[in-house]
mmCIF file of C-alpha atoms in Angstrom:
data_model
loop_
_atom_site.group_PDB
_atom_site.id
_atom_site.type_symbol
_atom_site.label_atom_id
_atom_site.label_comp_id
_atom_site.label_asym_id
_atom_site.label_seq_id
_atom_site.Cartn_x
_atom_site.Cartn_y
_atom_site.Cartn_z
ATOM 1 C CA VAL A 1 33.371 -5.307 -17.226
ATOM 2 C CA ASN A 2 30.279 -3.565 -15.821
ATOM 3 C CA PHE A 3 31.737 -3.063 -12.373
ATOM 4 C CA LEU A 4 34.607 -0.984 -13.830
ATOM 5 C CA ILE A 5 32.847 1.133 -16.237
ATOM 6 C CA ALA A 6 30.699 1.954 -13.213
ATOM 7 C CA MET A 7 33.765 3.202 -11.115
ATOM 8 C CA VAL A 8 35.193 5.082 -13.857
ATOM 9 C CA PHE A 9 32.085 6.849 -15.046
ATOM 10 C CA LEU A 10 29.833 6.954 -12.011
ATOM 11 C CA PRO A 11 31.765 8.669 -9.128
ATOM 12 C CA GLU A 12 30.546 9.078 -5.455
ATOM 13 C CA THR A 13 28.008 12.360 -5.595
ATOM 14 C CA LEU A 14 27.224 11.989 -2.142
ATOM 15 C CA ASP A 15 28.868 15.055 -0.059
ATOM 16 C CA GLN A 16 31.624 13.704 2.609
ATOM 17 C CA GLN A 17 29.676 15.098 5.471
ATOM 18 C CA HIS A 18 26.822 12.619 4.479
ATOM 19 C CA ARG A 19 28.576 9.664 4.472
ATOM 20 C CA ARG A 20 28.611 6.755 6.778
ATOM 21 C CA ARG A 21 31.149 4.443 7.903
ATOM 22 C CA PHE A 22 30.720 1.440 5.861
ATOM 23 C CA GLU A 23 29.546 -1.749 7.927
ATOM 24 C CA TRP A 24 29.128 -5.194 6.768
ATOM 25 C CA LYS A 25 25.420 -6.050 8.062
ATOM 26 C CA ARG A 26 24.110 -3.354 6.360
ATOM 27 C CA ALA A 27 25.863 -4.257 2.852
ATOM 28 C CA ASN A 28 23.773 -7.168 2.255
ATOM 29 C CA PRO A 29 19.599 -7.360 1.112
ATOM 30 C CA VAL A 30 18.544 -8.194 4.614
ATOM 31 C CA GLY A 31 20.745 -5.547 6.737
ATOM 32 C CA THR A 32 19.383 -2.956 4.012
ATOM 33 C CA LEU A 33 15.985 -3.869 4.503
ATOM 34 C CA MET A 34 16.053 -4.092 8.296
ATOM 35 C CA GLN A 35 17.982 -1.027 8.530
ATOM 36 C CA MET A 36 14.583 0.494 6.689
ATOM 37 C CA ARG A 37 12.370 0.012 9.708
ATOM 38 C CA ASN A 38 14.335 2.599 11.128
ATOM 39 C CA TYR A 39 12.645 5.488 9.056
ATOM 40 C CA GLN A 40 8.992 6.052 9.913
ATOM 41 C CA GLY A 41 6.399 5.794 7.042
ATOM 42 C CA ILE A 42 8.983 3.832 5.051
ATOM 43 C CA GLY A 43 7.316 0.466 5.773
ATOM 44 C CA TRP A 44 4.298 0.951 4.121
ATOM 45 C CA ILE A 45 6.102 2.321 0.979
ATOM 46 C CA GLY A 46 8.059 -0.530 0.692
ATOM 47 C CA LEU A 47 4.882 -2.728 0.825
ATOM 48 C CA VAL A 48 3.613 -0.699 -1.672
ATOM 49 C CA PHE A 49 6.422 -1.623 -4.292
ATOM 50 C CA PHE A 50 6.513 -5.124 -2.973
ATOM 51 C CA LEU A 51 3.157 -5.726 -3.812
ATOM 52 C CA MET A 52 3.267 -3.288 -7.113
ATOM 53 C CA THR A 53 6.447 -5.807 -8.525
ATOM 54 C CA LEU A 54 4.694 -8.919 -7.058
ATOM 55 C CA GLY A 55 1.860 -7.997 -9.332
ATOM 56 C CA HIS A 56 3.538 -6.598 -12.352
ATOM 57 C CA MET A 57 6.371 -9.381 -12.737
ATOM 58 C CA MET A 58 3.487 -11.537 -14.089
ATOM 59 C CA TYR A 59 4.543 -10.161 -17.278
ATOM 60 C CA PRO A 60 7.930 -11.342 -17.978
ATOM 61 C CA ALA A 61 7.044 -14.357 -15.943
ATOM 62 C CA VAL A 62 4.333 -15.382 -18.140
ATOM 63 C CA TRP A 63 3.352 -13.471 -21.359
ATOM 64 C CA SER A 64 4.987 -15.510 -24.023
ATOM 65 C CA PHE A 65 2.775 -18.390 -22.383
ATOM 66 C CA VAL A 66 -0.120 -16.721 -22.043
ATOM 67 C CA SER A 67 -0.133 -15.382 -25.617
ATOM 68 C CA SER A 68 0.820 -18.329 -27.423
ATOM 69 C CA TYR A 69 -2.068 -20.202 -25.431
ATOM 70 C CA ARG A 70 -4.477 -17.731 -25.627
ATOM 71 C CA TYR A 71 -3.877 -16.070 -29.098
ATOM 72 C CA GLY A 72 -1.860 -18.296 -31.097
ATOM 73 C CA TRP A 73 0.961 -15.861 -31.317
ATOM 74 C CA SER A 74 4.202 -16.783 -33.028
ATOM 75 C CA GLU A 75 7.430 -15.736 -31.624
ATOM 76 C CA GLN A 76 7.919 -12.589 -33.839
ATOM 77 C CA GLN A 77 4.189 -11.657 -32.329
ATOM 78 C CA ILE A 78 5.243 -11.896 -28.739
ATOM 79 C CA GLY A 79 8.389 -9.577 -29.517
ATOM 80 C CA PHE A 80 5.748 -7.016 -30.870
ATOM 81 C CA SER A 81 3.621 -6.845 -28.196
ATOM 82 C CA LEU A 82 6.769 -6.752 -26.050
ATOM 83 C CA GLY A 83 8.185 -3.953 -28.050
ATOM 84 C CA ALA A 84 4.881 -1.769 -27.980
ATOM 85 C CA PHE A 85 4.446 -2.011 -24.025
ATOM 86 C CA GLY A 86 7.945 -0.632 -23.598
ATOM 87 C CA LEU A 87 7.721 1.834 -26.173
ATOM 88 C CA CYS A 88 4.553 3.068 -24.726
ATOM 89 C CA GLY A 89 6.147 3.163 -21.169
ATOM 90 C CA ALA A 90 9.670 4.984 -22.657
ATOM 91 C CA ILE A 91 6.800 7.494 -24.147
ATOM 92 C CA ILE A 92 5.426 8.198 -21.051
ATOM 93 C CA MET A 93 8.563 8.467 -18.934
ATOM 94 C CA GLY A 94 10.346 10.770 -21.554
ATOM 95 C CA THR A 95 7.146 13.070 -21.798
ATOM 96 C CA VAL A 96 4.425 13.171 -19.364
ATOM 97 C CA LEU A 97 6.052 12.324 -16.478
ATOM 98 C CA PRO A 98 8.325 15.234 -15.922
ATOM 99 C CA LYS A 99 5.061 17.648 -16.999
ATOM 100 C CA VAL A 100 2.788 15.345 -14.480
ATOM 101 C CA ILE A 101 4.517 15.622 -11.284
ATOM 102 C CA PRO A 102 5.163 19.178 -11.235
ATOM 103 C CA ALA A 103 1.573 20.028 -11.737
ATOM 104 C CA LEU A 104 -0.133 17.061 -9.652
ATOM 105 C CA GLY A 105 2.794 16.087 -7.207
ATOM 106 C CA GLU A 106 4.418 12.814 -6.182
ATOM 107 C CA TRP A 107 1.662 11.455 -4.339
ATOM 108 C CA LYS A 108 -1.263 11.623 -6.699
ATOM 109 C CA THR A 109 1.070 11.007 -10.137
ATOM 110 C CA ALA A 110 1.790 7.745 -8.001
ATOM 111 C CA VAL A 111 -2.078 7.025 -7.200
ATOM 112 C CA ILE A 112 -2.745 7.342 -11.092
ATOM 113 C CA GLY A 113 -0.099 4.894 -12.209
ATOM 114 C CA LEU A 114 -0.667 2.112 -9.728
ATOM 115 C CA THR A 115 -4.558 2.521 -10.856
ATOM 116 C CA PHE A 116 -3.869 2.253 -14.514
ATOM 117 C CA THR A 117 -1.468 -0.489 -13.601
ATOM 118 C CA ALA A 118 -4.105 -2.734 -11.734
ATOM 119 C CA LEU A 119 -6.803 -1.727 -14.645
ATOM 120 C CA SER A 120 -4.393 -2.834 -17.488
ATOM 121 C CA ALA A 121 -3.558 -6.022 -15.774
ATOM 122 C CA PHE A 122 -7.505 -6.748 -15.373
ATOM 123 C CA GLY A 123 -8.070 -5.959 -18.605
ATOM 124 C CA ASP A 124 -4.984 -8.236 -20.010
ATOM 125 C CA ALA A 125 -6.705 -11.058 -17.917
ATOM 126 C CA PHE A 126 -9.682 -10.787 -19.680
ATOM 127 C CA ALA A 127 -8.613 -9.992 -23.009
ATOM 128 C CA THR A 128 -9.937 -12.998 -25.390
ATOM 129 C CA GLN A 129 -8.375 -11.804 -28.039
ATOM 130 C CA GLY A 130 -5.378 -10.428 -29.629
ATOM 131 C CA TRP A 131 -6.189 -7.301 -30.566
ATOM 132 C CA MET A 132 -7.666 -6.274 -27.272
ATOM 133 C CA ILE A 133 -4.009 -6.876 -25.733
ATOM 134 C CA TYR A 134 -2.765 -3.807 -27.673
ATOM 135 C CA ALA A 135 -5.915 -1.827 -26.979
ATOM 136 C CA VAL A 136 -5.244 -2.413 -23.446
ATOM 137 C CA ILE A 137 -1.272 -0.993 -24.052
ATOM 138 C CA VAL A 138 -2.896 2.083 -25.642
ATOM 139 C CA VAL A 139 -5.162 2.848 -22.964
ATOM 140 C CA GLY A 140 -3.368 1.871 -19.793
ATOM 141 C CA PHE A 141 -0.514 3.865 -21.127
ATOM 142 C CA LEU A 142 -0.413 5.853 -17.736
ATOM 143 C CA GLU A 143 1.033 2.808 -15.627
ATOM 144 C CA ALA A 144 4.569 3.977 -16.470
ATOM 145 C CA LEU A 145 3.671 6.800 -13.841
ATOM 146 C CA ALA A 146 3.472 4.257 -10.843
ATOM 147 C CA ASP A 147 7.202 3.388 -9.838
ATOM 148 C CA PRO A 148 9.372 6.788 -9.858
ATOM 149 C CA PRO A 149 7.164 9.001 -8.078
ATOM 150 C CA LEU A 150 6.791 6.464 -5.142
ATOM 151 C CA ARG A 151 10.563 5.703 -5.356
ATOM 152 C CA SER A 152 10.630 9.642 -4.579
ATOM 153 C CA LEU A 153 8.284 8.933 -1.997
ATOM 154 C CA ALA A 154 10.154 6.850 -0.039
ATOM 155 C CA ALA A 155 13.280 9.264 -0.877
ATOM 156 C CA ALA A 156 11.796 11.698 0.547
ATOM 157 C CA LYS A 157 11.494 9.610 4.020
ATOM 158 C CA VAL A 158 15.212 8.977 4.610
ATOM 159 C CA PRO A 159 18.347 11.264 5.015
ATOM 160 C CA PRO A 160 20.954 12.110 2.525
ATOM 161 C CA SER A 161 23.522 9.507 4.285
ATOM 162 C CA ALA A 162 20.980 6.489 3.148
ATOM 163 C CA GLN A 163 19.796 7.330 -0.304
ATOM 164 C CA GLY A 164 21.620 4.885 -1.925
ATOM 165 C CA GLU A 165 20.506 2.170 0.747
ATOM 166 C CA LEU A 166 17.129 2.601 0.233
ATOM 167 C CA GLN A 167 17.621 2.167 -3.129
ATOM 168 C CA GLY A 168 19.754 -1.455 -2.602
ATOM 169 C CA ALA A 169 16.533 -2.412 -0.143
ATOM 170 C CA MET A 170 14.360 -1.217 -3.148
ATOM 171 C CA THR A 171 16.497 -3.347 -5.241
ATOM 172 C CA SER A 172 16.446 -6.154 -2.683
ATOM 173 C CA ILE A 173 12.585 -6.306 -2.943
ATOM 174 C CA PHE A 174 12.955 -6.576 -6.607
ATOM 175 C CA SER A 175 15.439 -9.389 -6.445
ATOM 176 C CA ILE A 176 12.690 -11.173 -3.987
ATOM 177 C CA THR A 177 9.916 -10.685 -6.611
ATOM 178 C CA SER A 178 12.143 -12.098 -9.298
ATOM 179 C CA ILE A 179 12.644 -15.417 -7.535
ATOM 180 C CA ILE A 180 9.132 -15.539 -6.524
ATOM 181 C CA THR A 181 6.959 -14.735 -9.730
ATOM 182 C CA PRO A 182 8.546 -17.401 -12.122
ATOM 183 C CA LEU A 183 7.345 -20.255 -9.737
ATOM 184 C CA LEU A 184 3.847 -18.313 -8.790
ATOM 185 C CA TYR A 185 3.014 -17.243 -12.185
ATOM 186 C CA THR A 186 3.799 -20.281 -14.132
ATOM 187 C CA GLY A 187 1.964 -22.590 -11.535
ATOM 188 C CA ILE A 188 -0.986 -20.544 -11.504
ATOM 189 C CA PHE A 189 -1.105 -20.853 -15.711
ATOM 190 C CA SER A 190 -0.167 -24.829 -15.555
ATOM 191 C CA TRP A 191 -3.010 -25.253 -13.450
ATOM 192 C CA PHE A 192 -5.866 -23.014 -14.938
ATOM 193 C CA THR A 193 -4.507 -24.452 -18.176
ATOM 194 C CA GLY A 194 -4.118 -28.340 -17.494
ATOM 195 C CA PRO A 195 -6.634 -31.033 -17.958
ATOM 196 C CA THR A 196 -7.407 -30.738 -13.899
ATOM 197 C CA ALA A 197 -8.017 -26.881 -14.019
ATOM 198 C CA PRO A 198 -11.383 -26.154 -12.229
ATOM 199 C CA VAL A 199 -11.855 -23.788 -15.282
ATOM 200 C CA ALA A 200 -10.226 -23.310 -18.293
ATOM 201 C CA PHE A 201 -8.672 -19.685 -17.594
ATOM 202 C CA GLY A 202 -5.723 -18.542 -19.639
ATOM 203 C CA GLY A 203 -5.779 -15.289 -17.946
ATOM 204 C CA ALA A 204 -5.586 -16.303 -14.469
ATOM 205 C CA PRO A 205 -1.846 -15.054 -13.849
ATOM 206 C CA TYR A 206 -3.016 -11.888 -14.831
ATOM 207 C CA LEU A 207 -5.918 -11.636 -12.962
ATOM 208 C CA LEU A 208 -3.837 -12.840 -9.728
ATOM 209 C CA GLY A 209 -1.049 -10.250 -10.451
ATOM 210 C CA ALA A 210 -4.459 -7.638 -10.996
ATOM 211 C CA ILE A 211 -5.371 -8.486 -6.948
ATOM 212 C CA PHE A 212 -1.709 -7.640 -5.921
ATOM 213 C CA LEU A 213 -2.114 -4.722 -7.405
ATOM 214 C CA THR A 214 -5.533 -3.459 -6.040
ATOM 215 C CA LEU A 215 -3.871 -4.010 -2.934
ATOM 216 C CA ALA A 216 -1.058 -1.828 -4.047
ATOM 217 C CA VAL A 217 -3.538 0.754 -4.718
ATOM 218 C CA ILE A 218 -5.623 0.196 -1.262
ATOM 219 C CA VAL A 219 -2.341 0.297 1.066
ATOM 220 C CA PHE A 220 -1.015 3.450 -0.823
ATOM 221 C CA VAL A 221 -4.255 5.507 -0.718
ATOM 222 C CA THR A 222 -4.751 4.164 2.756
ATOM 223 C CA LYS A 223 -1.596 3.746 4.534
ATOM 224 C CA VAL A 224 1.072 6.280 2.526
ATOM 225 C CA THR A 225 0.539 9.907 3.846
ATOM 226 C CA ARG A 226 1.502 12.889 1.233
ATOM 227 C CA PRO A 227 4.650 14.397 2.188
ATOM 228 C CA ALA A 228 5.021 17.713 3.598
ATOM 229 C CA PRO A 229 6.527 20.703 1.433
ATOM 230 C CA LYS A 230 10.107 19.796 3.173
ATOM 231 C CA GLU A 231 10.297 16.297 1.749
ATOM 232 C CA VAL A 232 8.614 16.956 -1.401
ATOM 233 C CA GLU A 233 11.866 19.094 -1.999
ATOM 234 C CA GLN A 234 14.246 16.889 -0.495
ATOM 235 C CA MET A 235 14.752 14.557 -3.448
ATOM 236 C CA ARG A 236 13.569 16.336 -7.164
ATOM 237 C CA PRO A 237 11.332 14.419 -9.460
ATOM 238 C CA GLU A 238 13.880 13.711 -12.108
ATOM 239 C CA GLU A 239 16.263 12.020 -9.643
ATOM 240 C CA ALA A 240 13.644 9.585 -8.820
ATOM 241 C CA ALA A 241 13.293 8.802 -12.669
ATOM 242 C CA THR A 242 16.712 8.428 -12.962
ATOM 243 C CA ASP A 243 17.358 6.164 -10.061
ATOM 244 C CA ALA A 244 14.285 4.311 -11.682
ATOM 245 C CA ALA A 245 15.671 3.812 -14.815
#
């Protein structure tokens, strides 16, 4: 059903002159990622996106486990916390992002978003009481600024004929981290809350995620160059936000 809806309501928007011949070797996650190596600067952005996703995916992996273990939350309380998290993200994406990117540009906006994402993870790691989680959500709400400008910067590195392939590559990265993170973070949580734990620390998964997110900030600031004016115009910020959604 989803495929049929996409066929009917999502027609191809790329101009005929920018389309390329279909190739099976590029129509798969590995081939798509390999193809991205041909575009200068895209590798570092891909690494940042990988580290960011690897760190941020700790939340769906262990949020319910950590919340129940550390704060004794019920299923309803866990649901409320996730709802608050999603609501803040929606507010930022809908109201703040369209104003921040034109004022600061994609590069600075991405730095702000990545930095707040890392700081929020550190805050969650050391939040010893449930109310602190909500405080972190409110204070760290700007973390929602990270993804759209990062995608926009990546889009400026590839030609129009490869825009869809780029989004496929980023989706492949997301899929890879979706496979890794449940095993990684639940394993860390189990180790640091079990009887053989070197120290009882329920926030260990969040701390590990915060480290990955900090590495994402470092790589971005040191390796991802600010785009030239013509690159900035190649993809509008609102288009990147739409792709991210």
